[in-house]
Amino acid sequence: MQALARFFTYVFPMVVVVSVQKFHAVYVSTPTYDLFPTAFFYWGLVYGGILALAAYGMGLPDVQVERGKALGIALAVSVAAAGIMSVVQLLAGSALIGRFVIFGSAMVAVPVQVGASALANSGRSRAENRDRVVLIGRAAEATQLADDITLAPERASKLVAHIAAREASATATSQPLAEAVDEHRATVVVLDRTAIENASIIDQAALLHVKGIRVRTLQEFYEEWLGKLPISELERESLFFDISEVHYVPYARTKRLVDLTCALVGVVPLAAAVPFVLLGNLLANRGPLVFRQDRVGINGTTFQILKFRTMSVPASATKDGAGEWTRADDPRITPFGKFMRITHIDELPQVINILKGELSMVGPRPEQPRYVVQLNDKLPFYDMRHLVRPGLTGWAQVKYGYAGDERDALEKLQYEFFYLRRQSLMFDLRIMFRTIRSTLGGEGKGR
């Protein structure tokens, strides 16, 4: 259901636009014209892409809302897409596609997107408890998993039972794993390290696997269902991490090319934003336009990150980062600064850091040196995140957001280690698209 809903939301708009174009070419336009192959046709595909991107940015079809609210979101998507295309045509100085096509396609797309949202939600309601999990292992792992399973999972699941490894061994009269699976209608059995070391548990799990029950180690479950690594595996993972994979040359070169391309494109909105931010500062936030602060980059080197200033001048005065952790609702952030953070305008100067090679588009967000020292003292494996170039956005940002204290930093580290293990160009693009969604949806992620 989810795949079908996404098809209707992200692919079908192009079919809608081309169909409306064809109708306009044959039945509305005087004189009629041939649509294929002309610039009108290709600009129609671009407009279909804008509709799809606007839908993605506003959360369709995944956002869980009532049908009335879904209608409002779909209307907002169509208005936004029509507005963007109108501005593009205004800047181009010519009609790239007709107004009939722009507004006709936008209106046809509304019921399609509402239907896709309903389809996604119906599929989700049936799948809400689809993955019912039995954990075999330590009580501490069960408590942690019960908490983690509710935090932005990649796949819906529910912990329905926990059995200590010492109580899960089979006897002549009982098969504890099979009994737990039957009693709780479980679909996934998760084994922590204490369970994996028990031969009786492995034998029982093998029999369940043959019957179609999915069996995963704790780390595998975290990676597949939650998109991160479990806390208990971080130190072990840091010891067995294959550093050569991080510096795989073809990937590194392609990633750098993507960084440079995106940064060069980003110079345009940066230049356009400077007068706007300058005016906002003069009216509501007097002080320096740009804020510079030391951050720790690749291999532990220090560089100065650039941002438009969002805090009051006394709070932003020191570039060495003296002060407390930044919070999402930090009282030091000015009203205009809050607007810039929500829209991510404050991050635009970092395209200069990307051009200089200090930042990448995607990677762990760089922290202040003093915080790195603190976290290295408490988390001996924390420094592993500096094997790669830090990023403008990252997997931890789209999944978790702000790190307001050391506990949050540990939570984000679970996502960052997952990124280090799985990094690829496709994963980077996935993170960038998710960042676009959070930005267009007004979610102020990152720090």
Short mmCIF file of C-alpha atoms in Angstrom, two decimals, residues 88 109 120 158 185 221 241 274 292 328 382 388:
data_model
loop_
_atom_site.label_atom_id
_atom_site.label_comp_id
_atom_site.label_asym_id
_atom_site.label_seq_id
_atom_site.Cartn_x
_atom_site.Cartn_y
_atom_site.Cartn_z
CA VAL A 88 9.95 30.38 -12.97
CA ALA A 109 -3.51 16.54 -8.58
CA ALA A 120 -1.09 5.18 2.78
CA LYS A 158 6.06 -3.32 18.79
CA ARG A 185 1.55 -13.73 17.65
CA PHE A 221 17.06 -5.29 14.13
CA PHE A 241 34.97 -0.76 11.98
CA VAL A 274 22.05 38.58 2.38
CA ARG A 292 31.79 32.31 13.21
CA ALA A 328 15.63 23.89 20.06
CA TYR A 382 33.09 9.12 20.01
CA VAL A 388 34.64 11.51 7.66
#
